[in-house]
PDB file of C-alpha atoms and ligand atoms in Angstrom:
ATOM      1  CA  UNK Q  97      18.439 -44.143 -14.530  1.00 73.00           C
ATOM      2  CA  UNK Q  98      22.123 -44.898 -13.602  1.00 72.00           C
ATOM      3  CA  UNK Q  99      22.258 -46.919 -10.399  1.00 78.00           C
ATOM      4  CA  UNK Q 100      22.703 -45.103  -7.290  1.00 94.00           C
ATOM      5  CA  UNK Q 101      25.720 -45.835  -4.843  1.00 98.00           C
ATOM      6  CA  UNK Q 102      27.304 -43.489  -2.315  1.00 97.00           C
ATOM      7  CA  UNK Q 103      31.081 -42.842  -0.927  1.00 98.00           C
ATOM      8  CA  UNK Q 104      32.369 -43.084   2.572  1.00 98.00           C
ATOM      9  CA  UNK Q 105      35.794 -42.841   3.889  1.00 98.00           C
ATOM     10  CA  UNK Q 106      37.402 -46.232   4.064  1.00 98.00           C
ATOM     11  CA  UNK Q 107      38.174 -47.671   7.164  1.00 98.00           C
ATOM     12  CA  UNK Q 108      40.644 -50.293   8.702  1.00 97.00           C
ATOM     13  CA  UNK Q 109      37.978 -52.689   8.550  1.00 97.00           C
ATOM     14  CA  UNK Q 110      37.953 -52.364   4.526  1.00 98.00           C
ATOM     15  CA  UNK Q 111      41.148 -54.179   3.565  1.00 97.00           C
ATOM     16  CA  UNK Q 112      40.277 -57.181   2.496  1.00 96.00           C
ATOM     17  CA  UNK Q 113      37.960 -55.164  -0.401  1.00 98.00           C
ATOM     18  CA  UNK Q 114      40.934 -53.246  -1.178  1.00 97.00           C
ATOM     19  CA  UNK Q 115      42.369 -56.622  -1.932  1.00 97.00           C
ATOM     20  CA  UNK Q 116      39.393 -57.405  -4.073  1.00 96.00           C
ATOM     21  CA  UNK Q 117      40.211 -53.994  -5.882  1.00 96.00           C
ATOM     22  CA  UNK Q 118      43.788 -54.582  -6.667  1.00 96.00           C
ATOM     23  CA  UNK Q 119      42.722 -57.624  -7.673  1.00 94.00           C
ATOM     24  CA  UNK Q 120      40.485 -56.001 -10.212  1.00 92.00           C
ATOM     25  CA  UNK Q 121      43.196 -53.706 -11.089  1.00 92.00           C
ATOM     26  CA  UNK Q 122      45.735 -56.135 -12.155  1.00 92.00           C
ATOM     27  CA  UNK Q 123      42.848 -58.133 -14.004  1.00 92.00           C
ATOM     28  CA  UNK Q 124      41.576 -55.058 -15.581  1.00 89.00           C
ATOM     29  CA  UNK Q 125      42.188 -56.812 -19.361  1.00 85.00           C
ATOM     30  CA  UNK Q 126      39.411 -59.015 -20.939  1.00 82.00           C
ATOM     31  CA  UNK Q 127      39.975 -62.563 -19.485  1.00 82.00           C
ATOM     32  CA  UNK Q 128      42.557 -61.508 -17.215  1.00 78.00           C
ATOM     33  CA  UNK Q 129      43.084 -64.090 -14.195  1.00 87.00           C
ATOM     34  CA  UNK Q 130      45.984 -63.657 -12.263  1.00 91.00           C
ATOM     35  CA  UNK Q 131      44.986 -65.241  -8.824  1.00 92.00           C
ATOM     36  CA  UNK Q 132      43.804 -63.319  -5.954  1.00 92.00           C
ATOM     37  CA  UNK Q 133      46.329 -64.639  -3.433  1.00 92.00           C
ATOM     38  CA  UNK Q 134      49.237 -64.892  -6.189  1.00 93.00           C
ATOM     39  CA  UNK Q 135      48.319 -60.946  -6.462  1.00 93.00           C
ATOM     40  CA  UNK Q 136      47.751 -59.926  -2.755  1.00 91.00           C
ATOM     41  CA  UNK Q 137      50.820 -61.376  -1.825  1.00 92.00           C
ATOM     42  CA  UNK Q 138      53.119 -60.356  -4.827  1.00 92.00           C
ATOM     43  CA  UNK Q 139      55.743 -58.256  -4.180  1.00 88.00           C
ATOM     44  CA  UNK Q 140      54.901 -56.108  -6.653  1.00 90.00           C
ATOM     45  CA  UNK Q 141      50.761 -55.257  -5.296  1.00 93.00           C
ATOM     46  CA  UNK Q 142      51.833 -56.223  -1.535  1.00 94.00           C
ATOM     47  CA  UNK Q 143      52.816 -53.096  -1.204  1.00 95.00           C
ATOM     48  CA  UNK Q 144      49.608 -51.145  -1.967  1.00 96.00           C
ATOM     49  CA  UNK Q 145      47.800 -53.165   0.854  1.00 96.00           C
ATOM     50  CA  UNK Q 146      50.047 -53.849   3.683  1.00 94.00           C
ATOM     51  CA  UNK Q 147      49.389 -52.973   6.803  1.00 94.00           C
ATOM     52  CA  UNK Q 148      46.398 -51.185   6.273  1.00 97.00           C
ATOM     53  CA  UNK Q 149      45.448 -48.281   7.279  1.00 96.00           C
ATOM     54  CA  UNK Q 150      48.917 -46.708   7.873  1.00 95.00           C
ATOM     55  CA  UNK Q 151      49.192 -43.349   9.249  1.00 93.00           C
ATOM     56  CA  UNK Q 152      48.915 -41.440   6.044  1.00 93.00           C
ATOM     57  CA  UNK Q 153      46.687 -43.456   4.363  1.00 97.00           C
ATOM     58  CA  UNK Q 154      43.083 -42.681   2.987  1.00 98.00           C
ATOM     59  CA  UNK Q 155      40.620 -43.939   0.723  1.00 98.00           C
ATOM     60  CA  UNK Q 156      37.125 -44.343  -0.322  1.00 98.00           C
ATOM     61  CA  UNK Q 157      34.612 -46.923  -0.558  1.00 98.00           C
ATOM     62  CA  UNK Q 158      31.459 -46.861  -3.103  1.00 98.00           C
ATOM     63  CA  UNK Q 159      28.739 -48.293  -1.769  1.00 98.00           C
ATOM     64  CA  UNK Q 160      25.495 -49.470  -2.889  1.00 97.00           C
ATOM     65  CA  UNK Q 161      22.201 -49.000  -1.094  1.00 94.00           C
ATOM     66  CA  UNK Q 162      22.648 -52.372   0.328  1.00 96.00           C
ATOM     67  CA  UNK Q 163      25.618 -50.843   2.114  1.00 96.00           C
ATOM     68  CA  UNK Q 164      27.296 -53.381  -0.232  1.00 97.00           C
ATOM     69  CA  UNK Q 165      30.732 -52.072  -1.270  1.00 98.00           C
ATOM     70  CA  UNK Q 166      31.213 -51.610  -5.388  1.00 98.00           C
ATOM     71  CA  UNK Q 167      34.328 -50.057  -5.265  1.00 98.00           C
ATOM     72  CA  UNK Q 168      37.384 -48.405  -3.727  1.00 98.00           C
ATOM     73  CA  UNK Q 169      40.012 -45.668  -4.584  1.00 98.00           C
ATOM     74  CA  UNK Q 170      42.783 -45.327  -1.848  1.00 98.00           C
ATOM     75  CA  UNK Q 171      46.456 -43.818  -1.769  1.00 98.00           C
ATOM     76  CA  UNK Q 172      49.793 -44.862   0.094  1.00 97.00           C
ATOM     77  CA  UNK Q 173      52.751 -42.537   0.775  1.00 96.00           C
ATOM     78  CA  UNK Q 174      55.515 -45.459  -0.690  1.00 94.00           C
ATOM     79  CA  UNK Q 175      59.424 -44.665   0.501  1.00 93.00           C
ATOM     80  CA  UNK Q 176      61.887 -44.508  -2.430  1.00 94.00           C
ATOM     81  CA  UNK Q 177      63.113 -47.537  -1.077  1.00 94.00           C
ATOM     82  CA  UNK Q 178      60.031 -49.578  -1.808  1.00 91.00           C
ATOM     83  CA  UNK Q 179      58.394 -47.354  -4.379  1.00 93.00           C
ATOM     84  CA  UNK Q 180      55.412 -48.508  -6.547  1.00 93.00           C
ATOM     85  CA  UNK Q 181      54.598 -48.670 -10.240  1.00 94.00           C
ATOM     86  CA  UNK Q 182      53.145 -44.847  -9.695  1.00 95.00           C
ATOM     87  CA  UNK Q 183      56.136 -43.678  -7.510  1.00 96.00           C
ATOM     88  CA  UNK Q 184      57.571 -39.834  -8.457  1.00 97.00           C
ATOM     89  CA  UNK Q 185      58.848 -38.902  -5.154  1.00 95.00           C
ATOM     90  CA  UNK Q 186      58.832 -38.465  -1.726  1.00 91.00           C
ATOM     91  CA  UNK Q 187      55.575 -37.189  -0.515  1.00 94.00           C
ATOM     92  CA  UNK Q 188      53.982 -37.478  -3.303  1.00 97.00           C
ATOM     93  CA  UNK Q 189      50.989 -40.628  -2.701  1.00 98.00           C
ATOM     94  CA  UNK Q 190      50.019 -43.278  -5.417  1.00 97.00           C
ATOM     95  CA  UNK Q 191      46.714 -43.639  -6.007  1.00 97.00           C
ATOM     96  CA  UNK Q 192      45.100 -47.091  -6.672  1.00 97.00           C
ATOM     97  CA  UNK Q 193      41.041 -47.638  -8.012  1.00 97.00           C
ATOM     98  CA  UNK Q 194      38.958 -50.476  -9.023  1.00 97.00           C
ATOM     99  CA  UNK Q 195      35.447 -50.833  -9.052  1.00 97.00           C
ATOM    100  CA  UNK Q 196      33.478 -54.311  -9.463  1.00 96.00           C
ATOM    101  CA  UNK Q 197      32.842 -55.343 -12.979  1.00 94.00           C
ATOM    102  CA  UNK Q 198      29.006 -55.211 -13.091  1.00 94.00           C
ATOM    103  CA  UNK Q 199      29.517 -51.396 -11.430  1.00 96.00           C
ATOM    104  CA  UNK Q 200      31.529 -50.284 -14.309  1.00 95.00           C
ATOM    105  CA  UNK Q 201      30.737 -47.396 -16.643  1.00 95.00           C
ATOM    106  CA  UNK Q 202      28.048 -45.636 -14.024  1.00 96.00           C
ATOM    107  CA  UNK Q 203      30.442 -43.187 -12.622  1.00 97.00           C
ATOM    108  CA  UNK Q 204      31.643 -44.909  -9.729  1.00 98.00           C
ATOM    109  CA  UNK Q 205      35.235 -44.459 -10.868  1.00 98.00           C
ATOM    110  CA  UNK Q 206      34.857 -41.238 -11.714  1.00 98.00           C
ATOM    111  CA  UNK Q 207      33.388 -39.965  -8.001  1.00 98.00           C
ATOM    112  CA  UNK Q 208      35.721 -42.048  -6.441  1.00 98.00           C
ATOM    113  CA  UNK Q 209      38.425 -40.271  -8.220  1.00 98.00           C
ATOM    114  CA  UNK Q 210      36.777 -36.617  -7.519  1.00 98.00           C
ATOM    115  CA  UNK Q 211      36.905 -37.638  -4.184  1.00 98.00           C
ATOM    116  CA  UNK Q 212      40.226 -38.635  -3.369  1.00 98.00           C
ATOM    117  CA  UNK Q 213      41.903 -35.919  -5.230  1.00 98.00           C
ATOM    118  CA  UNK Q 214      39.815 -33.378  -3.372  1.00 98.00           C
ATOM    119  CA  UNK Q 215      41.048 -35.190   0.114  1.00 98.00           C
ATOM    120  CA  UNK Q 216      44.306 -35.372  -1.112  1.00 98.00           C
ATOM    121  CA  UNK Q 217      44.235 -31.171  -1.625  1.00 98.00           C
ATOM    122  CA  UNK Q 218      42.642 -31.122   1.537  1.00 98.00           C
ATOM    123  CA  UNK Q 219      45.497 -33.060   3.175  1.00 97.00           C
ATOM    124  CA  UNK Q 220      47.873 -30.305   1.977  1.00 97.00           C
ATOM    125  CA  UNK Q 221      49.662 -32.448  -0.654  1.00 98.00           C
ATOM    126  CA  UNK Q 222      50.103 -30.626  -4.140  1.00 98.00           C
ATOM    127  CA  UNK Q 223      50.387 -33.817  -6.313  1.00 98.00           C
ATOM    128  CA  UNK Q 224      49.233 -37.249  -6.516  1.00 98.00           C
ATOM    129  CA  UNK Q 225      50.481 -39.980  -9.134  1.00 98.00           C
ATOM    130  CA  UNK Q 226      49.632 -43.127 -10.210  1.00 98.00           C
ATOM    131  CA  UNK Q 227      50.143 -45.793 -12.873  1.00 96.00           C
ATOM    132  CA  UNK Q 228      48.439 -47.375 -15.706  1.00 96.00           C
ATOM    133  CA  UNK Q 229      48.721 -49.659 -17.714  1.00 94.00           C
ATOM    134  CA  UNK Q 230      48.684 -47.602 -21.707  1.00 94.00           C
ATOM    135  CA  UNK Q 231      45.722 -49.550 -23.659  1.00 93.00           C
ATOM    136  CA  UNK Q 232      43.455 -49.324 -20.330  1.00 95.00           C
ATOM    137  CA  UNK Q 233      40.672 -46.862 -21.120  1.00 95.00           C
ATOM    138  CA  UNK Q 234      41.070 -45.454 -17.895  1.00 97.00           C
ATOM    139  CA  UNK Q 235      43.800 -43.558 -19.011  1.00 97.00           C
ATOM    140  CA  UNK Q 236      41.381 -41.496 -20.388  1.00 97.00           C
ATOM    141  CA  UNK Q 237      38.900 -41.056 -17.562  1.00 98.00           C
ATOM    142  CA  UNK Q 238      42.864 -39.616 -15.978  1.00 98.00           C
ATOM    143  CA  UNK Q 239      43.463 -37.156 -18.565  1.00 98.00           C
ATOM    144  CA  UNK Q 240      39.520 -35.841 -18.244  1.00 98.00           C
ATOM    145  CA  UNK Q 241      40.432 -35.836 -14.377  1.00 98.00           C
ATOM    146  CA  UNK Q 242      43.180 -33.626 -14.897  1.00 98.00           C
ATOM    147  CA  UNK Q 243      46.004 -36.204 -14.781  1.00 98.00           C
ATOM    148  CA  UNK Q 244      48.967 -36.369 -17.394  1.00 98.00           C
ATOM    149  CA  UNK Q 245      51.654 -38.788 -18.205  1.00 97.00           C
ATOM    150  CA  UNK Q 246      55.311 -37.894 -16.823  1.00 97.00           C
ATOM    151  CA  UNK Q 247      57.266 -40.975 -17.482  1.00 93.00           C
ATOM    152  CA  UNK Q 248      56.523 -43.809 -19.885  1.00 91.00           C
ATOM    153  CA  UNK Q 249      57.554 -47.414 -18.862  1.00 86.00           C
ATOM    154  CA  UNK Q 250      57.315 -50.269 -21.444  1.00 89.00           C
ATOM    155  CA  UNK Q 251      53.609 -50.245 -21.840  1.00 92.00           C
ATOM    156  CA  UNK Q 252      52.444 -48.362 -18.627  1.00 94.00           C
ATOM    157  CA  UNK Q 253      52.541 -45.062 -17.830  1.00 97.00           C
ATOM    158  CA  UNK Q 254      53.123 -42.700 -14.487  1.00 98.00           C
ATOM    159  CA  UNK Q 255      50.337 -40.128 -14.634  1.00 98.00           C
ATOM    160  CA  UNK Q 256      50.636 -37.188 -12.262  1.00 98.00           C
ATOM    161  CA  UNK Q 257      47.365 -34.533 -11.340  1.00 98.00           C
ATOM    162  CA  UNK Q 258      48.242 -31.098 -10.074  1.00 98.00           C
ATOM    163  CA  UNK Q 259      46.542 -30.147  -6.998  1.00 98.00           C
ATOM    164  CA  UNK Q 260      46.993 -26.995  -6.529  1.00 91.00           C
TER     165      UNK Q 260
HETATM  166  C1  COA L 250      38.917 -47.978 -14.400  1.00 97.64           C
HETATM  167  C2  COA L 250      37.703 -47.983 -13.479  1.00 97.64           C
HETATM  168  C3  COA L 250      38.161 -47.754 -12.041  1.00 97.64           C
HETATM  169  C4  COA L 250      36.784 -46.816 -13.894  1.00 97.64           C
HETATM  170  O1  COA L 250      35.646 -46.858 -13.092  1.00 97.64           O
HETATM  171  P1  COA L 250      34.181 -46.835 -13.749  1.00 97.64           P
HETATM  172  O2  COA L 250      33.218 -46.729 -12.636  1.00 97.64           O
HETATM  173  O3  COA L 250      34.055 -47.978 -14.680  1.00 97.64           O
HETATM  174  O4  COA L 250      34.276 -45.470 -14.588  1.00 97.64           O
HETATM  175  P2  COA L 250      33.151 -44.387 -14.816  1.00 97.64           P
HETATM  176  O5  COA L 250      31.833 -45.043 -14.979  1.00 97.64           O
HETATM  177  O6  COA L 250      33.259 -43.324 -13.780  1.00 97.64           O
HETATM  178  O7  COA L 250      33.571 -43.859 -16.246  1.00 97.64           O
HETATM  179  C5  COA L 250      34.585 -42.930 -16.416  1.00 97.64           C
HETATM  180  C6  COA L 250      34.765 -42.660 -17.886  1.00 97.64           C
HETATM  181  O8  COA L 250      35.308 -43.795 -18.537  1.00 97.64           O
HETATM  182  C7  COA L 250      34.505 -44.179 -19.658  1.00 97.64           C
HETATM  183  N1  COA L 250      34.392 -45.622 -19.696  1.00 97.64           N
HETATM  184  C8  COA L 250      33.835 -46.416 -18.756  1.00 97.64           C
HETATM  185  N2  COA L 250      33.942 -47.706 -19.123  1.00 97.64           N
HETATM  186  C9  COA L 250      34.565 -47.711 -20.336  1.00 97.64           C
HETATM  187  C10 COA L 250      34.969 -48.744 -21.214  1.00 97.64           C
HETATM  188  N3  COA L 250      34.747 -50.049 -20.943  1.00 97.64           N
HETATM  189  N4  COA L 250      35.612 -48.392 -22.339  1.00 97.64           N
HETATM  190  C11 COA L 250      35.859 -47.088 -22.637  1.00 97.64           C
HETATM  191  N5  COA L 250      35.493 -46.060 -21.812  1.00 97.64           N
HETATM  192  C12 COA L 250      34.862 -46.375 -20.677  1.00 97.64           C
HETATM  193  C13 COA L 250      33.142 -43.612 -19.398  1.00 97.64           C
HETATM  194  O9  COA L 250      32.542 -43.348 -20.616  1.00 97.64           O
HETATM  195  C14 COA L 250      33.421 -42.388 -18.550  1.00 97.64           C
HETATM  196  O10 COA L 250      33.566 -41.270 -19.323  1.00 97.64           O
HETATM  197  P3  COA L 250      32.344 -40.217 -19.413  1.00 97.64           P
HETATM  198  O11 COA L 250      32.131 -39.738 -18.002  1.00 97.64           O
HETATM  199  O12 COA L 250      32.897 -39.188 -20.320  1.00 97.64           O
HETATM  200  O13 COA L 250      31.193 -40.990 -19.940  1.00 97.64           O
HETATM  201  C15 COA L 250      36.911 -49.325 -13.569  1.00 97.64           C
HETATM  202  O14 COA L 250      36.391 -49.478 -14.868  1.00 97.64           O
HETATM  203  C16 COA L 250      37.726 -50.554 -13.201  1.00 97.64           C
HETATM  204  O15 COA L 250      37.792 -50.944 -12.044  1.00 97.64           O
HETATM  205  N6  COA L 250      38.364 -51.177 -14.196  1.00 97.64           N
HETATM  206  C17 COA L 250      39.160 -52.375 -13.963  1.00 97.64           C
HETATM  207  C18 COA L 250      40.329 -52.105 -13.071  1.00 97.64           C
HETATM  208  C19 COA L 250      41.220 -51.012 -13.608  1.00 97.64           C
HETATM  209  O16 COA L 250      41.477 -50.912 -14.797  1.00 97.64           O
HETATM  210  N7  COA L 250      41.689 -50.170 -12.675  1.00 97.64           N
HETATM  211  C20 COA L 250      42.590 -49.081 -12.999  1.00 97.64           C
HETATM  212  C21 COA L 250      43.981 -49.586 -13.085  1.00 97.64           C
HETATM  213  S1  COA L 250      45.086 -48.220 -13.366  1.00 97.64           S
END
């Protein structure tokens, strides 16, 4: 029997997982190591983490029956002027997800995904993006989830879902 873990809404309290998770993200490749702090503080992930919880932003936290958190999915409303990797347009949030590595392949992801497009709908928005990297399988837990590539970088793509 898989595991069993259950969501909650993040809270302001949860940001230094979220770091852990973008941390994760950036790692996601077989021996990949970039620092946590080097990553946190990058320009480049900074951005996804600052300052939380904004007005705007939302997010949800896996958790195992320990109360232990396992993973996260979030999203940020980022102004053209600072966009992200995911960025499509104004009003439009990036969505970021990682989930530890010994939690991986029970469906964590894929109910923490579920979850934040649903919210996302709920919050009136009618399209969320994000970015991946194009030899991560999770590109294709995206496409099952409805997502579909809109602009291709050098090896990363921009992957918007409909919402309604
Ligand atoms: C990507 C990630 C968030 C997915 O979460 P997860 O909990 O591992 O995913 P799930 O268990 O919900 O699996 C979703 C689908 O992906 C497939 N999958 C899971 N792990 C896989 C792997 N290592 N290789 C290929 N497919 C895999 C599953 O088979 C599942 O499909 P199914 O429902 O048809 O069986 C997680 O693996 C992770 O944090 N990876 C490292 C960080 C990362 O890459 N983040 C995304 C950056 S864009």
């Amino acid at each position: 029997m898989p595991p069993a873990f259950r969501l909650r809404p993040a809270a302001q309290a949860d940001g230094a997982f979220l770091g852990d998770m973008v941390v994760e993200a950036v790692n996601w490749r077989r021996g990949g190591a970039r620092p946590r702090h080097e990553v946190i503080t990058g320009s480049e992930h900074s951005r996804y983490l600052a300052g939380w919880m904004r007005p705007g932003d939302a997010g949800f936290v896996a958790e195992d029956l320990h109360g232990e958190p396992v993973g996260a999915a979030w999203y940020r409303l980022l102004p053209r002027s600072d966009p992200g990797f995911g960025y499509v347009g104004t009003g439009v949030p990036e969505l970021i997800i990682g989930v530890r590595p010994i939690w991986r392949a029970h469906g964590v992801g894929r109910a923490l995904l579920q979850r934040l497009c649903e919210h996302a709908r709920d919050q009136g928005f009618a399209r969320i993006s994000l970015s991946v990297e194009r030899d991560n399988f999770a590109t294709g837990l995206y496409r099952s989830e409805g997502f579909a590539v809109v602009r291709g970088g050098i090896g990363r793509d921009t992957m918007v879902k409909r919402l309604r």
